[in-house]
Tab-separated table of C-alpha atoms in Angstrom:
chain	number	residue	atom	x	y	z
A	1	MET	CA	-35.034	18.033	-4.059
A	2	ASN	CA	-36.723	15.478	-5.952
A	3	GLU	CA	-34.303	15.407	-9.003
A	4	VAL	CA	-31.701	13.462	-10.219
A	5	ALA	CA	-28.170	15.535	-10.551
A	6	ILE	CA	-28.704	14.383	-13.953
A	7	ASN	CA	-30.628	13.013	-17.042
A	8	LEU	CA	-30.397	9.240	-17.387
A	9	PRO	CA	-30.747	8.534	-21.727
A	10	ARG	CA	-33.930	5.625	-21.816
A	11	PRO	CA	-33.021	3.270	-24.149
A	12	LYS	CA	-34.724	0.345	-25.812
A	13	GLU	CA	-32.576	-2.972	-25.548
A	14	PRO	CA	-32.151	-3.379	-21.590
A	15	ASP	CA	-28.588	-5.002	-20.377
A	16	PRO	CA	-29.012	-6.609	-17.359
A	17	ASN	CA	-24.863	-8.035	-16.322
A	18	ALA	CA	-24.475	-4.297	-16.992
A	19	ALA	CA	-26.782	-3.619	-13.876
A	20	SER	CA	-25.391	-6.833	-11.829
A	21	ALA	CA	-21.142	-4.234	-13.029
A	22	VAL	CA	-22.734	-0.759	-11.631
A	23	GLN	CA	-24.206	-2.460	-8.140
A	24	GLU	CA	-20.270	-2.574	-7.416
A	25	LEU	CA	-20.261	1.581	-8.389
A	26	LEU	CA	-23.380	1.336	-5.460
A	27	GLY	CA	-22.260	-1.113	-2.771
A	28	GLY	CA	-18.993	-2.158	-2.762
A	29	ARG	CA	-16.201	-0.893	-1.439
A	30	TYR	CA	-15.627	2.184	-3.489
A	31	GLY	CA	-19.617	2.453	-3.965
A	32	GLU	CA	-21.473	5.734	-3.858
A	33	MET	CA	-22.114	3.433	-0.714
A	34	SER	CA	-19.819	4.378	0.960
A	35	THR	CA	-18.140	7.409	0.103
A	36	PHE	CA	-20.906	8.175	1.506
A	37	ASN	CA	-20.706	6.769	5.225
A	38	ASN	CA	-17.594	7.257	5.152
A	39	TYR	CA	-18.333	11.705	5.358
A	40	LEU	CA	-22.003	11.336	7.059
A	41	PHE	CA	-20.340	9.814	9.642
A	42	GLN	CA	-17.047	11.234	10.061
A	43	SER	CA	-19.742	14.585	9.808
A	44	PHE	CA	-22.252	13.911	12.858
A	45	ASN	CA	-18.235	13.060	14.806
A	46	PHE	CA	-16.007	16.180	13.562
A	47	LYS	CA	-13.922	16.692	16.404
A	48	ASN	CA	-14.265	20.606	16.884
A	49	LYS	CA	-16.191	21.290	14.226
A	50	LYS	CA	-16.770	25.843	15.445
A	51	LYS	CA	-12.040	25.815	15.693
A	52	LEU	CA	-12.438	23.901	12.665
A	53	LYS	CA	-14.887	24.400	10.943
A	54	PRO	CA	-13.761	24.828	7.316
A	55	PHE	CA	-12.993	21.143	7.065
A	56	TYR	CA	-16.257	20.276	8.452
A	57	ASP	CA	-17.979	22.237	6.192
A	58	LEU	CA	-16.371	20.413	3.205
A	59	ILE	CA	-16.845	16.767	4.462
A	60	ALA	CA	-20.733	18.153	5.033
A	61	SER	CA	-20.979	19.345	2.253
A	62	ILE	CA	-20.083	17.007	0.268
A	63	THR	CA	-21.630	14.498	1.991
A	64	ALA	CA	-24.585	15.805	0.545
A	65	GLU	CA	-23.844	15.248	-2.661
A	66	GLU	CA	-22.833	12.026	-2.445
A	67	PHE	CA	-25.865	11.306	-1.120
A	68	GLY	CA	-27.486	12.595	-4.714
A	69	HIS	CA	-24.747	9.774	-6.055
A	70	LEU	CA	-25.889	7.148	-4.917
A	71	GLU	CA	-30.106	8.390	-5.941
A	72	LEU	CA	-27.598	8.667	-10.110
A	73	VAL	CA	-26.448	5.004	-9.801
A	74	ALA	CA	-29.456	3.604	-8.015
A	75	HIS	CA	-31.862	5.252	-10.529
A	76	THR	CA	-29.067	3.958	-13.964
A	77	ILE	CA	-29.458	0.566	-12.042
A	78	ASN	CA	-33.395	-0.079	-12.982
A	79	ILE	CA	-32.672	1.668	-16.100
A	80	LEU	CA	-30.741	-1.024	-17.140
A	81	MET	CA	-33.042	-3.845	-15.490
A	82	GLU	CA	-36.166	-2.185	-17.625
A	83	GLY	CA	-37.427	-4.463	-20.095
A	84	SER	CA	-34.688	-7.996	-18.587
A	85	SER	CA	-38.474	-9.688	-18.786
A	86	PHE	CA	-42.213	-10.379	-20.054
A	87	PRO	CA	-45.468	-9.808	-18.968
A	88	GLY	CA	-47.873	-13.420	-19.348
A	89	GLU	CA	-49.282	-16.170	-16.723
A	90	PRO	CA	-46.717	-18.091	-14.203
A	91	ASP	CA	-46.712	-21.524	-16.170
A	92	ILE	CA	-45.059	-19.600	-19.457
A	93	ALA	CA	-41.867	-18.638	-16.785
A	94	PRO	CA	-42.303	-14.978	-17.868
A	95	LEU	CA	-38.676	-14.116	-15.352
A	96	ARG	CA	-37.580	-17.333	-16.831
A	97	ASN	CA	-34.690	-15.074	-18.818
A	98	GLY	CA	-33.156	-13.567	-14.839
A	99	LYS	CA	-31.857	-17.938	-14.742
A	100	ASP	CA	-29.283	-17.331	-17.197
A	101	LEU	CA	-28.409	-13.957	-15.782
A	102	ARG	CA	-25.329	-12.635	-13.996
A	103	ASN	CA	-26.942	-11.179	-10.899
A	104	HIS	CA	-30.425	-13.658	-10.729
A	105	TYR	CA	-30.994	-12.393	-7.488
A	106	ALA	CA	-32.455	-9.286	-8.979
A	107	PHE	CA	-35.563	-11.064	-10.970
A	108	ILE	CA	-35.756	-13.256	-7.810
A	109	ASP	CA	-35.115	-10.094	-4.537
A	110	THR	CA	-35.722	-6.690	-5.328
A	111	ALA	CA	-37.959	-6.942	-8.738
A	112	GLN	CA	-34.967	-6.071	-10.176
A	113	SER	CA	-33.582	-2.993	-9.260
A	114	ALA	CA	-30.894	-2.107	-7.304
A	115	LYS	CA	-29.476	-3.736	-3.661
A	116	PRO	CA	-27.945	-2.113	-1.181
A	117	GLY	CA	-24.832	-4.338	-2.399
A	118	ASP	CA	-22.190	-5.404	-4.654
A	119	SER	CA	-21.080	-7.255	-8.127
A	120	GLN	CA	-21.141	-10.012	-6.140
A	121	GLY	CA	-24.038	-9.378	-4.083
A	122	ARG	CA	-22.262	-9.378	-1.010
A	123	PRO	CA	-24.035	-6.553	0.916
A	124	TRP	CA	-22.976	-3.203	1.667
A	125	THR	CA	-21.345	-3.546	5.055
A	126	GLY	CA	-21.127	-0.952	8.101
A	127	ASP	CA	-17.451	-2.595	7.674
A	128	ASN	CA	-16.332	-0.206	4.507
A	129	VAL	CA	-17.636	3.555	6.917
A	130	PHE	CA	-13.399	4.966	8.569
A	131	ASN	CA	-13.782	7.476	10.962
A	132	SER	CA	-10.873	8.041	13.614
A	133	GLY	CA	-11.962	11.342	14.814
A	134	ASN	CA	-7.946	12.548	13.890
A	135	LEU	CA	-8.008	15.249	10.818
A	136	ILE	CA	-5.182	14.243	8.683
A	137	VAL	CA	-6.441	10.809	9.381
A	138	ASP	CA	-9.611	11.562	8.371
A	139	LEU	CA	-8.332	13.161	4.685
A	140	LEU	CA	-6.215	10.872	3.528
A	141	HIS	CA	-7.989	7.889	3.352
A	142	ASN	CA	-11.276	10.524	1.899
A	143	TYR	CA	-8.214	10.630	-0.409
A	144	PHE	CA	-7.357	7.620	-0.817
A	145	LEU	CA	-11.433	6.356	-1.050
A	146	GLU	CA	-12.037	8.870	-4.049
A	147	ILE	CA	-9.422	7.560	-5.615
A	148	GLY	CA	-10.009	4.090	-5.417
A	149	ALA	CA	-14.153	4.780	-6.001
A	150	ARG	CA	-12.385	6.565	-9.479
A	151	THR	CA	-10.438	3.497	-10.258
A	152	HIS	CA	-13.634	1.977	-10.433
A	153	LYS	CA	-16.340	4.500	-12.367
A	154	MET	CA	-13.014	3.829	-15.619
A	155	ARG	CA	-13.037	0.437	-14.941
A	156	VAL	CA	-16.591	-0.539	-14.896
A	157	TYR	CA	-16.636	1.855	-17.994
A	158	GLU	CA	-14.186	-0.470	-19.571
A	159	MET	CA	-16.599	-3.051	-18.710
A	160	THR	CA	-20.155	-1.197	-21.237
A	161	SER	CA	-20.862	0.671	-23.154
A	162	HIS	CA	-24.182	0.548	-22.344
A	163	PRO	CA	-25.386	5.067	-22.585
A	164	THR	CA	-26.918	5.025	-19.978
A	165	ALA	CA	-24.160	3.822	-18.138
A	166	ARG	CA	-21.583	5.193	-19.382
A	167	GLU	CA	-23.479	8.882	-18.465
A	168	MET	CA	-23.697	8.110	-15.241
A	169	ILE	CA	-19.902	6.886	-15.338
A	170	GLY	CA	-18.748	10.155	-16.727
A	171	TYR	CA	-20.172	12.435	-14.114
A	172	LEU	CA	-19.440	10.607	-11.288
A	173	LEU	CA	-16.047	10.750	-13.241
A	174	VAL	CA	-15.596	14.240	-13.192
A	175	ARG	CA	-17.842	14.871	-9.675
A	176	GLY	CA	-15.460	13.030	-7.830
A	177	GLY	CA	-11.974	14.106	-9.588
A	178	THR	CA	-13.991	17.714	-8.109
A	179	HIS	CA	-13.537	15.412	-4.133
A	180	ILE	CA	-10.097	14.007	-4.912
A	181	VAL	CA	-8.778	18.244	-5.459
A	182	ALA	CA	-10.606	18.872	-2.570
A	183	TYR	CA	-9.243	16.686	-0.252
A	184	ALA	CA	-6.008	17.146	-1.813
A	185	LYS	CA	-6.254	20.598	-0.799
A	186	ALA	CA	-7.731	20.541	3.040
A	187	LEU	CA	-4.137	18.466	2.686
A	188	GLU	CA	-2.738	21.188	1.970
A	189	VAL	CA	-4.140	23.577	4.072
A	190	ALA	CA	-4.397	20.927	7.123
A	191	THR	CA	-0.134	20.047	6.669
A	192	GLY	CA	1.239	22.868	3.746
A	193	VAL	CA	2.149	19.636	1.798
A	194	ASP	CA	1.407	19.933	-1.609
A	195	ILE	CA	-1.238	17.176	-2.171
A	196	THR	CA	-2.620	18.415	-5.738
A	197	LYS	CA	0.873	17.544	-7.906
A	198	MET	CA	-0.390	13.775	-7.164
A	199	LEU	CA	-3.303	14.294	-9.718
A	200	PRO	CA	-4.811	12.700	-11.669
A	201	VAL	CA	-4.646	9.207	-10.094
A	202	PRO	CA	-4.590	7.053	-12.685
A	203	THR	CA	-2.634	9.593	-14.561
A	204	VAL	CA	-5.451	9.180	-17.534
A	205	SER	CA	-7.660	12.475	-17.605
A	206	ASN	CA	-11.060	13.199	-17.633
A	207	ARG	CA	-11.525	14.340	-21.168
A	208	VAL	CA	-10.571	10.791	-22.345
A	209	PHE	CA	-13.800	9.004	-21.691
A	210	ASP	CA	-16.589	11.141	-23.574
A	211	THR	CA	-19.187	10.720	-21.522
A	212	ALA	CA	-16.685	13.166	-18.789
A	213	ARG	CA	-15.090	15.485	-21.204
A	214	LYS	CA	-18.732	17.356	-21.792
A	215	PHE	CA	-19.563	17.486	-18.201
A	216	GLU	CA	-15.904	19.397	-17.801
A	217	GLU	CA	-16.768	21.368	-20.614
A	218	LYS	CA	-20.304	22.321	-18.713
A	219	GLY	CA	-17.507	23.146	-15.859
A	220	ALA	CA	-18.338	20.563	-14.150
A	221	HIS	CA	-15.006	19.629	-12.354
A	222	ARG	CA	-14.020	23.030	-10.617
A	223	LYS	CA	-16.977	23.472	-8.572
A	224	LEU	CA	-18.174	22.639	-4.969
A	225	TYR	CA	-21.593	22.891	-3.480
A	226	THR	CA	-22.099	24.231	-0.285
A	227	PHE	CA	-26.689	22.538	-0.624
A	228	SER	CA	-26.752	25.252	1.723
A	229	LYS	CA	-27.715	28.755	0.668
A	230	ASN	CA	-26.670	30.197	4.376
A	231	ASP	CA	-24.459	27.064	6.366
A	232	TYR	CA	-21.050	25.658	5.453
A	233	ARG	CA	-19.304	28.405	3.709
A	234	GLY	CA	-16.334	27.219	5.712
A	235	ILE	CA	-15.770	25.353	2.504
A	236	THR	CA	-14.814	28.854	0.076
A	237	GLN	CA	-11.378	29.190	2.490
A	238	ILE	CA	-10.657	25.833	1.373
A	239	TRP	CA	-11.780	24.994	-1.688
A	240	LYS	CA	-9.857	28.477	-3.897
A	241	GLY	CA	-7.404	29.718	-6.033
A	242	THR	CA	-6.750	27.199	-9.816
A	243	HIS	CA	-8.137	23.320	-9.939
A	244	PRO	CA	-4.295	21.347	-10.257
A	245	GLU	CA	-4.808	20.179	-13.795
A	246	THR	CA	-6.809	22.608	-16.274
A	247	ASN	CA	-5.660	25.242	-13.847
A	248	GLU	CA	-8.800	27.288	-14.435
A	249	PRO	CA	-10.787	29.675	-10.629
A	250	LEU	CA	-12.372	27.363	-8.283
A	251	GLU	CA	-15.543	28.415	-7.140
A	252	VAL	CA	-17.604	27.898	-4.564
A	253	ILE	CA	-21.688	28.270	-5.643
A	254	PHE	CA	-23.426	28.957	-2.209
A	255	GLY	CA	-26.699	25.964	-3.174
A	256	SER	CA	-27.162	23.788	-5.272
A	257	PRO	CA	-26.404	22.001	-9.041
A	258	LYS	CA	-30.067	22.225	-11.147
A	259	GLY	CA	-31.257	18.388	-11.544
A	260	ALA	CA	-33.145	16.843	-13.473
A	261	PRO	CA	-36.381	15.302	-13.232
A	262	VAL	CA	-36.579	11.543	-11.278
A	263	PRO	CA	-37.667	8.526	-13.267
A	264	ASP	CA	-40.460	6.790	-13.106
A	265	TYR	CA	-41.007	3.461	-13.804
A	266	GLU	CA	-43.639	1.289	-15.142
A	267	GLU	CA	-44.691	-1.560	-13.532
A	268	VAL	CA	-43.682	-5.162	-14.168
A	269	THR	CA	-47.293	-8.096	-13.575
A	270	GLU	CA	-44.984	-10.908	-13.806
A	271	GLU	CA	-42.893	-9.665	-10.790
A	272	PHE	CA	-46.069	-7.967	-8.947
A	273	ALA	CA	-44.283	-4.516	-8.177
A	274	PRO	CA	-46.055	-2.705	-6.882
A	275	GLY	CA	-48.762	-5.264	-6.920
A	276	ILE	CA	-51.603	-2.130	-7.351
A	277	SER	CA	-53.948	-3.203	-10.071
A	278	MET	CA	-55.677	-0.156	-11.878
A	279	GLU	CA	-59.335	-0.216	-9.899
A	280	ASP	CA	-56.924	-0.111	-6.541
A	281	PHE	CA	-55.976	2.213	-7.552
A	282	GLN	CA	-59.570	4.109	-8.048
A	283	GLU	CA	-60.408	3.286	-4.214
A	284	ILE	CA	-57.472	4.676	-3.059
A	285	ALA	CA	-57.720	7.884	-4.499
A	286	LYS	CA	-60.795	7.397	-3.030
A	287	ARG	CA	-59.857	7.292	-0.008
A	288	LEU	CA	-57.599	9.559	-0.188
A	289	GLN	CA	-60.627	11.848	-0.913
A	290	ASN	CA	-62.291	10.853	1.794
A	291	GLU	CA	-59.784	11.351	4.046
A	292	ALA	CA	-59.165	14.722	3.393
A	293	GLY	CA	-63.094	16.113	2.589
A	294	LEU	CA	-62.622	16.644	-0.223
A	295	THR	CA	-66.022	14.339	-1.609
């Protein structure tokens, strides 16, 4: 699906230092790279899928959503970076602003774009993936991983007032909180222990955050998606009952949430990106038409 999870506001003013903080939510230890890859490999390596289908379906479904979260955080970083430099001849140093910013590496390496690393520029590593093969251990790990991710989102939210960053964080606080509840309920089904009585962790309601509250009011905190019309329906055996914080009924959606248009980025000529001029584009278009037999 060529959609992004939510519509991201694009204000006029860039904030590259906010982008460097948001990088932690992408490639940090508790970032979306970690949640996605943890669940991805747990779903690939899951033992006894048929016998334990509801648990496999749950992890696989959340994996699919995490892929979209990765995309959303990357787009947020890119939008925060837009307008951080200006076009011009090389001798006037059009990238001069990057020299004094927290993450000047983004100006040198990625043409002011997201990178799979943390807020200090350290690359994300597969060492952050935990997959013991033991269902209870993995579910417990996922539960605490989501709590760690929630804590980091809350802290980054308090670091920046940039509307694009806060819109993204508010949404992920709600959806990440949904995953916390999902893993807590899975542990309850598997062990009989009601982990949901510990929630929320930290003990701050999502409704305290302006941009999270509106997503909860739309019911985003009580819905889980299968991202397939026909598969992964076993999550209905786990995602049922009521939400532990609001007592509202939980709902499984057989399919995907409605997304928003994927942001398109203008060229950054001072970064030689994308490096295709209008003349180049017209020549490429002619070649494509010729190869397709349209001329």
